[in-house]
Short mmCIF file of C-alpha atoms and ligand atoms in Angstrom, two decimals:
data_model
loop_
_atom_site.label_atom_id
_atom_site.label_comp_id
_atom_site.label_asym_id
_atom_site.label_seq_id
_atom_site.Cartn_x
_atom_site.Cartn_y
_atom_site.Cartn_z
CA UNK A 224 6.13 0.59 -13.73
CA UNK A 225 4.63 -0.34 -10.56
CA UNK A 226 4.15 0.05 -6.98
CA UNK A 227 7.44 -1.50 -5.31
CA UNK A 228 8.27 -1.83 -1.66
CA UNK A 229 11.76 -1.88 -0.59
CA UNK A 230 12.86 -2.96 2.47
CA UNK A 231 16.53 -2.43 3.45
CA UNK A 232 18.21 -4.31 6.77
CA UNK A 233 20.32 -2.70 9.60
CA UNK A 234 23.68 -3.16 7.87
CA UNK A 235 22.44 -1.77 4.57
CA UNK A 236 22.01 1.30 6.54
CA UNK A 237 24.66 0.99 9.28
CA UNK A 238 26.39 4.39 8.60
CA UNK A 239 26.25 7.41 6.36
CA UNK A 240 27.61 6.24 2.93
CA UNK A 241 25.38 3.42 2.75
CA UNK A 242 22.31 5.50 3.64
CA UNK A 243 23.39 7.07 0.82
CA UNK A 244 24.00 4.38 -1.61
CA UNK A 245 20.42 3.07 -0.03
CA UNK A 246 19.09 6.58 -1.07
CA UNK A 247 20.37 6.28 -5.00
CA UNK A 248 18.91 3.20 -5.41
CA UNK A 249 15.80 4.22 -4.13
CA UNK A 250 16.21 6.93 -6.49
CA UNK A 251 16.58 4.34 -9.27
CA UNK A 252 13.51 2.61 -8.82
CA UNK A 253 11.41 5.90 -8.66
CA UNK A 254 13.38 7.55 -11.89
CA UNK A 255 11.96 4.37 -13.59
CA UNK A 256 8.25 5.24 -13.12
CA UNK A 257 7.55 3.49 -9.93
CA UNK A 258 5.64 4.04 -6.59
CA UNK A 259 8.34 3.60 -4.29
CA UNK A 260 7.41 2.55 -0.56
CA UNK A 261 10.89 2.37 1.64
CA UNK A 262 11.05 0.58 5.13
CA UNK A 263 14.09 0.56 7.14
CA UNK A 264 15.47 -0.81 9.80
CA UNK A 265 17.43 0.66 12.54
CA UNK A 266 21.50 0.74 12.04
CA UNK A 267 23.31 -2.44 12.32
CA UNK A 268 23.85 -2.65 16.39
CA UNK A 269 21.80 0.00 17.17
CA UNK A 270 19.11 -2.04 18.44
CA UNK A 271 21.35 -3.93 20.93
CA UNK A 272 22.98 -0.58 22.08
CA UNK A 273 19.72 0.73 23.10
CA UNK A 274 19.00 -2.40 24.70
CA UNK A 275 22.10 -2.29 26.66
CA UNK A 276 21.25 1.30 27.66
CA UNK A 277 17.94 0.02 29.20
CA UNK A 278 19.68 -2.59 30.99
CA UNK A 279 21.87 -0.33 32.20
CA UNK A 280 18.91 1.47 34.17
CA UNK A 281 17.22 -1.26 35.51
CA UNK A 282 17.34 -5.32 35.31
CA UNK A 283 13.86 -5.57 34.02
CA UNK A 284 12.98 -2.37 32.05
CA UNK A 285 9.26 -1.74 31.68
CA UNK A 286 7.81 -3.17 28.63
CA UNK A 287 6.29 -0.15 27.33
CA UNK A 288 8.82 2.39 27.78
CA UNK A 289 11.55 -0.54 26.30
CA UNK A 290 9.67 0.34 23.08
CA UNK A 291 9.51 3.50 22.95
CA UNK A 292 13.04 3.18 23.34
CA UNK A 293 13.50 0.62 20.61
CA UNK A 294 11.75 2.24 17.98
CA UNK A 295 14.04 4.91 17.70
CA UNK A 296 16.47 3.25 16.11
CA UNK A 297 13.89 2.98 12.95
CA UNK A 298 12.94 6.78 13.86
CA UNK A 299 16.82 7.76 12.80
CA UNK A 300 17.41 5.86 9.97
CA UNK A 301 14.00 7.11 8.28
CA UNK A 302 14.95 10.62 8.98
CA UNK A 303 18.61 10.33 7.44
CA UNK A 304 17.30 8.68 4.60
CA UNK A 305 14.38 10.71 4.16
CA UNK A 306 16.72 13.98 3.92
CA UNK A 307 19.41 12.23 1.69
CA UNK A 308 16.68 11.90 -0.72
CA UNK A 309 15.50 16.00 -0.16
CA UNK A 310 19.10 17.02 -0.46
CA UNK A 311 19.37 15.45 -3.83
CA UNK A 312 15.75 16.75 -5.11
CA UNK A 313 13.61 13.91 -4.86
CA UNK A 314 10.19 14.56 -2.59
CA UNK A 315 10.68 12.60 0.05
CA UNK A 316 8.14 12.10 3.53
CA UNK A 317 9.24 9.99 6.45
CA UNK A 318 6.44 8.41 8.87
CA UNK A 319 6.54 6.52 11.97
CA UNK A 320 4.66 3.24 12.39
CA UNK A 321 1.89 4.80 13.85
CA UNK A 322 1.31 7.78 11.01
CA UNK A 323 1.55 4.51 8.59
CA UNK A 324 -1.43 3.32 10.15
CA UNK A 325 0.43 -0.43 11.03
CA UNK A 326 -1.91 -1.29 14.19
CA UNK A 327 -0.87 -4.19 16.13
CA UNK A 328 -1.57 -5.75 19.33
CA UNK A 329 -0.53 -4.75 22.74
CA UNK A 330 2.14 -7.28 23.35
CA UNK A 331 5.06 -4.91 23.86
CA UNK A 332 8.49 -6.25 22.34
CA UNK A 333 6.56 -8.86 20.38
CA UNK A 334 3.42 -7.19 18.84
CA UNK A 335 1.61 -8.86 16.23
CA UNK A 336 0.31 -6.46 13.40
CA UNK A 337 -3.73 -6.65 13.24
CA UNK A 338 -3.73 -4.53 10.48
CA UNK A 339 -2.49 -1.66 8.30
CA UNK A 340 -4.32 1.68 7.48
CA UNK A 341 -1.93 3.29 4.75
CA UNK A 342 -4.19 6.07 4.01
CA UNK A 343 -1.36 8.39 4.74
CA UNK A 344 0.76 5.92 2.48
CA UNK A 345 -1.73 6.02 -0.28
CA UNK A 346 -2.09 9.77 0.13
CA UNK A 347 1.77 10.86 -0.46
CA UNK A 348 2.29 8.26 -3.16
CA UNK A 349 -0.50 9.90 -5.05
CA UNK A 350 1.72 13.03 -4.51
CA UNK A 351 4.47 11.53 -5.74
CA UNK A 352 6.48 11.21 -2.83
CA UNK A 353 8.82 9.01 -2.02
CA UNK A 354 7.39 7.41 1.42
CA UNK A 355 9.75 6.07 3.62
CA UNK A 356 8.52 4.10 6.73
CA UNK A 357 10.07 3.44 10.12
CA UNK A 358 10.34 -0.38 10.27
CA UNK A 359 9.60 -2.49 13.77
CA UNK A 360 7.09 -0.48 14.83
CA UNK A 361 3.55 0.31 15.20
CA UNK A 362 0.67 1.28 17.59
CA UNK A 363 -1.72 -0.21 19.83
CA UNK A 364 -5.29 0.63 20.30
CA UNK A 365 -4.67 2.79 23.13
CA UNK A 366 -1.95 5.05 21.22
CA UNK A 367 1.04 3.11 23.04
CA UNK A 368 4.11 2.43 20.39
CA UNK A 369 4.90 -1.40 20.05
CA UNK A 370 7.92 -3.03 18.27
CA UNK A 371 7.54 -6.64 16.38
CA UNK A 372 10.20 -8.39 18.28
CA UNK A 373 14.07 -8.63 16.90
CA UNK A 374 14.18 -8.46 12.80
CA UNK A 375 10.27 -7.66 12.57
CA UNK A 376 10.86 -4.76 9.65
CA UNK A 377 10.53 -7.71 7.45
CA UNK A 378 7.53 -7.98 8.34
CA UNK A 379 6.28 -4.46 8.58
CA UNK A 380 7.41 -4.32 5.04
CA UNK A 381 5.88 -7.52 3.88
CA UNK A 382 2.49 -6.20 5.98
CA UNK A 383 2.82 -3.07 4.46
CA UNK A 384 3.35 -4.38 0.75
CA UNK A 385 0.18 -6.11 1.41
CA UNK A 386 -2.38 -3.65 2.50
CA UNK A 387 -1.16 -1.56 -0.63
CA UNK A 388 -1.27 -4.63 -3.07
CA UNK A 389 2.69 -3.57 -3.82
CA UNK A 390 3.27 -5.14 -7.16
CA UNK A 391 6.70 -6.45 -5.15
CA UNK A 392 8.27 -6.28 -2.10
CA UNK A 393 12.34 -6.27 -2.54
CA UNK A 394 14.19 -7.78 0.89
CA UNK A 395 17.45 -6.03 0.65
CA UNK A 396 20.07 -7.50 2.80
CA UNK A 397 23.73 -8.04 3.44
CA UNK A 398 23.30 -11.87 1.71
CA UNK A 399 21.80 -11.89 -2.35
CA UNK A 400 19.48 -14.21 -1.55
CA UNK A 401 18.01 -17.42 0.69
CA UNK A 402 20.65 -19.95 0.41
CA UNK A 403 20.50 -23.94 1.32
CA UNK A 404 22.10 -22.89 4.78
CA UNK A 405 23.59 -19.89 6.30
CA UNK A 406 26.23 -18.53 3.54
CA UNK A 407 28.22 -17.14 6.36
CA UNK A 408 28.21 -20.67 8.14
CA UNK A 409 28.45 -22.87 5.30
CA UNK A 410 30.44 -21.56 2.57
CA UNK A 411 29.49 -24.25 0.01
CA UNK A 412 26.05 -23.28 0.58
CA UNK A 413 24.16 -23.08 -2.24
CA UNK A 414 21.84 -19.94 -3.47
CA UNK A 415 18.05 -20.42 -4.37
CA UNK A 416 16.22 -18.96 -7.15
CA UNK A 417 12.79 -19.29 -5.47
CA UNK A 418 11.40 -21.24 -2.29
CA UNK A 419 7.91 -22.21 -1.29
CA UNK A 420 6.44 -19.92 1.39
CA UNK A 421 5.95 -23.77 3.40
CA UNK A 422 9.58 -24.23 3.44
CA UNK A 423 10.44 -20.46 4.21
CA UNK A 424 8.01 -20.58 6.91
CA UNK A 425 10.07 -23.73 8.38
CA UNK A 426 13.43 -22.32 7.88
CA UNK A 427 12.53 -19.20 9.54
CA UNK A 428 11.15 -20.77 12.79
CA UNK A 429 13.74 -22.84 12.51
CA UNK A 430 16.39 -19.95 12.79
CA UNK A 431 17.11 -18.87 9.60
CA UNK A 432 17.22 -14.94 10.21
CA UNK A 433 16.98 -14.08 6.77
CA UNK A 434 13.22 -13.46 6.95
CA UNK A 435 11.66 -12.59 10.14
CA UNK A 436 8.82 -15.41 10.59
CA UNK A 437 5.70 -13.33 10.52
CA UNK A 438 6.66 -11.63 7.56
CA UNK A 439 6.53 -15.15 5.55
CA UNK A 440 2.98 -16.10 7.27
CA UNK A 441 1.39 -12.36 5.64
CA UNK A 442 3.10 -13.09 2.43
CA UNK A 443 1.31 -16.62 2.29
CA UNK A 444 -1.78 -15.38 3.38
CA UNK A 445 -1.64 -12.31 1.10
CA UNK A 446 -0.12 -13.22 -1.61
CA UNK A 447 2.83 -10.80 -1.58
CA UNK A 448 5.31 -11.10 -4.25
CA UNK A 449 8.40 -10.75 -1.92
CA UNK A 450 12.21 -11.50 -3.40
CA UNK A 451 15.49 -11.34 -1.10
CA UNK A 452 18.27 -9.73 -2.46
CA UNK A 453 21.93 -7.77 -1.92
CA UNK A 454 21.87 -4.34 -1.11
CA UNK A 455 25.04 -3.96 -2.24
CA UNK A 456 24.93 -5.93 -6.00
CA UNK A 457 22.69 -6.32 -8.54
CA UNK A 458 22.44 -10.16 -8.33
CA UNK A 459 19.23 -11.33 -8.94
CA UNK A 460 17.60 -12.61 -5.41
CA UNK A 461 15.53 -15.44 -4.21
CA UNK A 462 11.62 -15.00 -4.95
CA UNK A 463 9.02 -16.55 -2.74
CA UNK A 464 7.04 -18.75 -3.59
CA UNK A 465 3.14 -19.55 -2.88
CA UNK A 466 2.03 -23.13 -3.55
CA UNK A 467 4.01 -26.30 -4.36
CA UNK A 468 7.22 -25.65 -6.33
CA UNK A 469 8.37 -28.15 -9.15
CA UNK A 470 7.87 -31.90 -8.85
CA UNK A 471 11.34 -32.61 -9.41
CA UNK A 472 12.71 -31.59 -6.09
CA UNK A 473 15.48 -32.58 -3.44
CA UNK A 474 14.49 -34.46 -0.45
CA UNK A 475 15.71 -32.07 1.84
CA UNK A 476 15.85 -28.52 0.81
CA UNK A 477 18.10 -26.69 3.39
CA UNK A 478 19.51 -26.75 6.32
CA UNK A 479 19.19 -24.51 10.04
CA UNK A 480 20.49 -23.94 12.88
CA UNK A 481 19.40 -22.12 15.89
CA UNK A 482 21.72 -21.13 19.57
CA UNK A 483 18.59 -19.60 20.78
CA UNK A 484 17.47 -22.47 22.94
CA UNK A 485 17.70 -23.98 26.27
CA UNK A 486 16.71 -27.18 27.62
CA UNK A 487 15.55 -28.08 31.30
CA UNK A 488 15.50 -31.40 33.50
CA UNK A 489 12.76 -32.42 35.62
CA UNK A 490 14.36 -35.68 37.65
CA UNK A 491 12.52 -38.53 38.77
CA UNK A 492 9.18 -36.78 38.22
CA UNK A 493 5.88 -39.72 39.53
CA UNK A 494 4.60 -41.09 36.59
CA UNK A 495 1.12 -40.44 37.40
CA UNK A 496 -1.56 -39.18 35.34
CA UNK A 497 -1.91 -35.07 35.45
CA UNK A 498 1.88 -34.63 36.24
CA UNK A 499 2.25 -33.02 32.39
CA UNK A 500 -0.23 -30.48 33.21
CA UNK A 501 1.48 -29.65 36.76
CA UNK A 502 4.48 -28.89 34.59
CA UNK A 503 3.92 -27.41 31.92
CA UNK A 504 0.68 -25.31 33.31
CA UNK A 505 2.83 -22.54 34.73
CA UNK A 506 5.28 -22.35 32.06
CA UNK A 507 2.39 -22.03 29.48
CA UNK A 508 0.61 -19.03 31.79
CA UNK A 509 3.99 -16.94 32.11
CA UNK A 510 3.72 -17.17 28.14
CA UNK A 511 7.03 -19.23 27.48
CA UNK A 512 6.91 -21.23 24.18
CA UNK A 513 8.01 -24.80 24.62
CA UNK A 514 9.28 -26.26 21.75
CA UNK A 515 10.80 -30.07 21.82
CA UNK A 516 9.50 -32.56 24.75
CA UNK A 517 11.07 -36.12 25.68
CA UNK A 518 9.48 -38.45 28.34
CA UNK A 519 11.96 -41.54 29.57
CA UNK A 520 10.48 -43.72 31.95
CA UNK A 521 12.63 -45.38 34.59
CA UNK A 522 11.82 -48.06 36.78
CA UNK A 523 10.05 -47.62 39.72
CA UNK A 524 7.20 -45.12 38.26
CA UNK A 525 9.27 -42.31 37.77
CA UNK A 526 10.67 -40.77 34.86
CA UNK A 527 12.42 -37.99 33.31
CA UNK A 528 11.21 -35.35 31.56
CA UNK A 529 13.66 -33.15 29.32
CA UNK A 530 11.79 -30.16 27.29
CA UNK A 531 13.49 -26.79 25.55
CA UNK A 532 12.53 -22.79 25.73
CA UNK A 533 13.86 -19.93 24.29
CA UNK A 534 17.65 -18.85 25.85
CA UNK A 535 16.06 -15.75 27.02
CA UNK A 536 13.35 -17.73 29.04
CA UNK A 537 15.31 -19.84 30.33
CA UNK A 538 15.90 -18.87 33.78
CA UNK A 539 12.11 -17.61 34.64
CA UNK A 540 11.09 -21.07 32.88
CA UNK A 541 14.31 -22.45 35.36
CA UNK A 542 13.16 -20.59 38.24
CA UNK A 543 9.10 -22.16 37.67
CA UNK A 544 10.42 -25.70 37.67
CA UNK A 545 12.18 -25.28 40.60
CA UNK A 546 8.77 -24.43 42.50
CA UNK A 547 6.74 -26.85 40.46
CA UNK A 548 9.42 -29.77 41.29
CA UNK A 549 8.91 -29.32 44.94
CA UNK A 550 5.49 -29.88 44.49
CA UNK A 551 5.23 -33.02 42.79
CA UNK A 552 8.00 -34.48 44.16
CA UNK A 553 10.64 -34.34 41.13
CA UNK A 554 13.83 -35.45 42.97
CA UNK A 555 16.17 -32.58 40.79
CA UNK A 556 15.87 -30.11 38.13
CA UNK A 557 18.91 -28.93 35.91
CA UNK A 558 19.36 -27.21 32.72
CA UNK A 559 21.60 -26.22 30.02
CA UNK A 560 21.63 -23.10 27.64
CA UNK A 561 24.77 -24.12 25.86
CA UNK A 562 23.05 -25.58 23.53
CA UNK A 563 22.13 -25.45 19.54
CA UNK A 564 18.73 -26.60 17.15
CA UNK A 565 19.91 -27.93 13.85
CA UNK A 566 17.32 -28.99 11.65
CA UNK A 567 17.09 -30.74 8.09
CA UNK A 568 14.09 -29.03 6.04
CA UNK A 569 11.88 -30.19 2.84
CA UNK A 570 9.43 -30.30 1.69
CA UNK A 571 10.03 -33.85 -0.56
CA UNK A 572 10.91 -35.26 2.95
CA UNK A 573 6.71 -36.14 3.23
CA UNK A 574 7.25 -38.75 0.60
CA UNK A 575 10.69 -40.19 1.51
CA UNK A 576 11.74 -42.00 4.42
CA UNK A 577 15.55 -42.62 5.75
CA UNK A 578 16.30 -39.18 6.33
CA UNK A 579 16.75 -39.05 9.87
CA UNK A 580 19.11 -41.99 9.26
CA UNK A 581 21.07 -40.35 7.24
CA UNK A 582 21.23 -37.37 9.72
CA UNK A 583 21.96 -39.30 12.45
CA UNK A 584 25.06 -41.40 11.33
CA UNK A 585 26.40 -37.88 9.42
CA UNK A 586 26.58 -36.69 12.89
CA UNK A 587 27.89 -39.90 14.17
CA UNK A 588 30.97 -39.04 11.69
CA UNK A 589 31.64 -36.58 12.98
CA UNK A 590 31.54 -37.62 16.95
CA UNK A 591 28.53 -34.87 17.41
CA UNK A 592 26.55 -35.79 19.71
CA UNK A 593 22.60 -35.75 19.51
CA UNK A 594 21.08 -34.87 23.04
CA UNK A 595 17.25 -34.48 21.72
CA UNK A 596 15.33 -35.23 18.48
CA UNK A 597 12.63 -33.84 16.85
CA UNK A 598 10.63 -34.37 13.73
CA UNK A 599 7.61 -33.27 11.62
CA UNK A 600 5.95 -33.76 8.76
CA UNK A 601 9.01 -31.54 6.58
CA UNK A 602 11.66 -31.27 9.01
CA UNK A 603 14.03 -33.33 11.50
CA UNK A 604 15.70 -31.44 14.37
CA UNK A 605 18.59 -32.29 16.71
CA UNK A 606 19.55 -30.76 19.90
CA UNK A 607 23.54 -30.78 20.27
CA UNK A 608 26.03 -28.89 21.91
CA UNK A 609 26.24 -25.39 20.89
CA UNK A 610 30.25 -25.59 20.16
CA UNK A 611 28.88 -27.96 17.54
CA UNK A 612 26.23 -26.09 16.08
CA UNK A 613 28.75 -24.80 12.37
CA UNK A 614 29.83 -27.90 12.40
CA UNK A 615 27.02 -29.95 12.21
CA UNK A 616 25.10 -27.45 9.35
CA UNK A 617 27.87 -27.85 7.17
CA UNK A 618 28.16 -32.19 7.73
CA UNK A 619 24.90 -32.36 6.89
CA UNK A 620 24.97 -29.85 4.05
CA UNK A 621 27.17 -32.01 2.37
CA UNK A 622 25.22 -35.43 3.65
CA UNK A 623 22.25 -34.44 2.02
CA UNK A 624 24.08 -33.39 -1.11
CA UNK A 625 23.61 -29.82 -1.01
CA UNK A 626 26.79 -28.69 -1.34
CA UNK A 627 28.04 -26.49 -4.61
CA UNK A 628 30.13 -28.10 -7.08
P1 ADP B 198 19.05 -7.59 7.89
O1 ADP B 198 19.74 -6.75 8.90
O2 ADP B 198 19.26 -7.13 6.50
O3 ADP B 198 17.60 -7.84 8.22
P2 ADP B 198 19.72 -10.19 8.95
O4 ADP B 198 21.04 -10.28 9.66
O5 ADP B 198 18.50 -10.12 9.77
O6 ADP B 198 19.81 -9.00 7.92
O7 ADP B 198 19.56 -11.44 7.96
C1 ADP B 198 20.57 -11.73 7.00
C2 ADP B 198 21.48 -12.84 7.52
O8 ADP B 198 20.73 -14.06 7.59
C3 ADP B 198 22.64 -13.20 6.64
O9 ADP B 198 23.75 -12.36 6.89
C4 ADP B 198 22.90 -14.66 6.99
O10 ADP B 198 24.01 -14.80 7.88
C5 ADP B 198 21.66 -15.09 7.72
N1 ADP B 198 21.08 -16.34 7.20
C6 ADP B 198 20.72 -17.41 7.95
N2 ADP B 198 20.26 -18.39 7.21
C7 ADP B 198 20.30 -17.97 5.93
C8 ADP B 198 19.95 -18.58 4.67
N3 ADP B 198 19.44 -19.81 4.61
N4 ADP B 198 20.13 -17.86 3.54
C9 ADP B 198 20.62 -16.61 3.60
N5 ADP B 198 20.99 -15.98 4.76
C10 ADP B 198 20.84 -16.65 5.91
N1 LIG B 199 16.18 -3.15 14.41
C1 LIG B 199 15.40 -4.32 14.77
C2 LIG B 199 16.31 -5.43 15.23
O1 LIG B 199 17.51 -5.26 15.27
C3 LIG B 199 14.47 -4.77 13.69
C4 LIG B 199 15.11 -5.26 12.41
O2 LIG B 199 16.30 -5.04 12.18
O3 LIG B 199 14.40 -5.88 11.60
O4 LIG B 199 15.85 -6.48 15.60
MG1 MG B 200 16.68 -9.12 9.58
#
């Protein structure tokens, strides 16, 4: 007996009978004696419909009213559910973000969560209600909605767990648990019975969808039990873990890939001091996150300078280097958003060297070829071409001995 929050993902609740099957097992956890918190997300494609609505209207909806829009998706799925579970006699409430108190920032599309109230929450679970909370959203001081950016109910559930010190927080998904690499890329991919919040944290930024970012960074911080499991078996999931895991562990721990990145060109750029800044100043003020940088220096005191953005940035981040080139004198500037991130993660990589050896000529193999690199402390990245991406996870799933027997 406990206080458990369930989260369940869009396809868990992409039409009727799974809302329902969603609703019984919600029912299951509550027969037993628990405190049962629920967060949903919106149906599978729902999301991107309404997105493709707005774009419909006008190129560039408004921020604001884009979420307001959004977070309807999480509205209707926490309404169905929330009357599955009155039609069958169980007391049931649905809130929105903002009636669960889960406050964020005013960064509309991408809002951080600056903290959650729950009083309501706490209030209807000491009626013994079943509470059942619209994921993705939340408020700003000013009363505007917000949504968390694309799979944030992971972390309004993870958020949410933590400001009620949930006992757990169950991840249900359409996968039954975090594998070494995406199961639905890599089929010999193997299935973990825990990971370390560090190499979570890396996978996720890495592109590993399985956990939305932020909701790994407030389990770390707040020490929220949180396992990933099926919604539709009873497999035991992956559980997250805070701190080191076991000494005895493999060098590299998984394997990522991302398609949501583009790369851009700057030409014959002066090699002078302060030329950086000129570049990189306005891409940095229009908020765009840049993520891998190379430098080559020609003759002549010129050189080219290659750096990547997200896919959806890429033209405004295209369109600023085009104006920034002019003024420094870059002789050309050229991009590509066909393009894929695959990275090598672990956390045993810190103590081990020859890694990015062994990367490199498994991609060799294969005649993939690596346009940037990348590494860190716990992680080696390549840039390739996009067509590659499936191919490459799966070479170096097997490279790095990862593969299941
Ligand atoms: P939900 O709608 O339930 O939030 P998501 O589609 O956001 O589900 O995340 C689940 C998906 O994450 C899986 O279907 C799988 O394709 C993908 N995925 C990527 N990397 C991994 C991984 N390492 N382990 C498990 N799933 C992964
Ligand atoms: N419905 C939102 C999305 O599709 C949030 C989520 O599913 O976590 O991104
Ligand atoms: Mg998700």
């Amino acid at each position: 007996m406990g206080l458990i929050v369930q989260k369940f993902g869009g396809t868990s609740v992409a039409n009727p009978d799974r809302i329902r099957n969603v609703a019984k097992r919600v029912a299951r956890t509550y027969d037993a004696g628990n405190d049962v918190v629920v967060i949903l997300s919106a149906m599978a494609g729902v999301t991107d419909g309404l997105i493709h609505l707005a774009n419909k209207m006008t190129e560039t909806p408004d921020r604001r009213e884009l979420d307001v829009l959004l977070a309807t998706g999480e509205q209707t799925t926490a309404a169905l559910l929330s009357m599955t579970l009155k039609s069958m006699n169980y007391p049931a409430r649905s809130l929105l973000g903002f009636q669960a108190e889960v406050k964020t920032d005013c960064a509309f599309g991408n809002a951080r969560i600056v903290e959650v109230g729950a009083g309501q929450i706490k209030n209807l679970l000491t009626d013994h209600n079943i509470v059942v909370v619209a994921g993705f959203q939340g408020c700003d001081t000013e009363g505007n909605i917000t949504t968390l950016g694309r799979g944030g109910s992971d972390t309004s559930a993870v958020a949410i767990a933590a400001a009620l010190k949930a006992d757990k927080c169950e991840i249900f998904t359409d996968v039954d648990g975090i594998y070494t690499a995406d199961p639905n890329v890599c089929n010999k991919a193997k299935k973990l019975s825990k990971i370390s919040c560090e190499e979570m944290l890396e996978m996720a930024s890495l592109g590993a969808k399985v956990l939305h970012l932020r909701s790994v960074e407030f389990a770390l911080k707040h020490h929220v039990p949180v396992y990933v499991r099926s919604s539709f078996n009873e497999e035991e999931g992956t559980m997250l873990i805070n701190g080191e895991q076991d000494m005895e562990r493999p060098v590299v721990s998984g394997i990522t890939y991302s398609k949501n990145e583009a790369r851009i060109t700057l030409k014959k750029v002066p090699d002078q001091p302060g030329i950086a800044a000129k570049i990189f100043g306005p891409i940095s003020d229009a908020n765009i996150n840049v993520d891998m940088i190379i430098q080559n220096t020609r003759a002549g005191g010129q050189t080219d300078l290659t750096f990547t953005v997200p896919k959806n940035e890429y033209q405004k981040a295209l369109d600023l280097e085009r104006e920034v080139a002019q003024q420094i004198g870059a002789e050309d500037v050229f991009g590509d958003d066909n393009i894929a991130k695959v990275s090598v993660i672990g956390v045993g990589m810190k103590s081990h060297s020859g890694v990015a050896a062994r990367m490199f000529s498994a991609l060799a193999k294969e005649n993939i070829n690596i346009i940037m690199i990348s590494t860190s402390e716990i992680r080696i990245s390549c840039v390739v071409e996009q067509r590659q991406a499936e191919l490459a996870v799966r070479v170096l799933h097997t490279a790095f001995g990862l593969d299941r027997e």
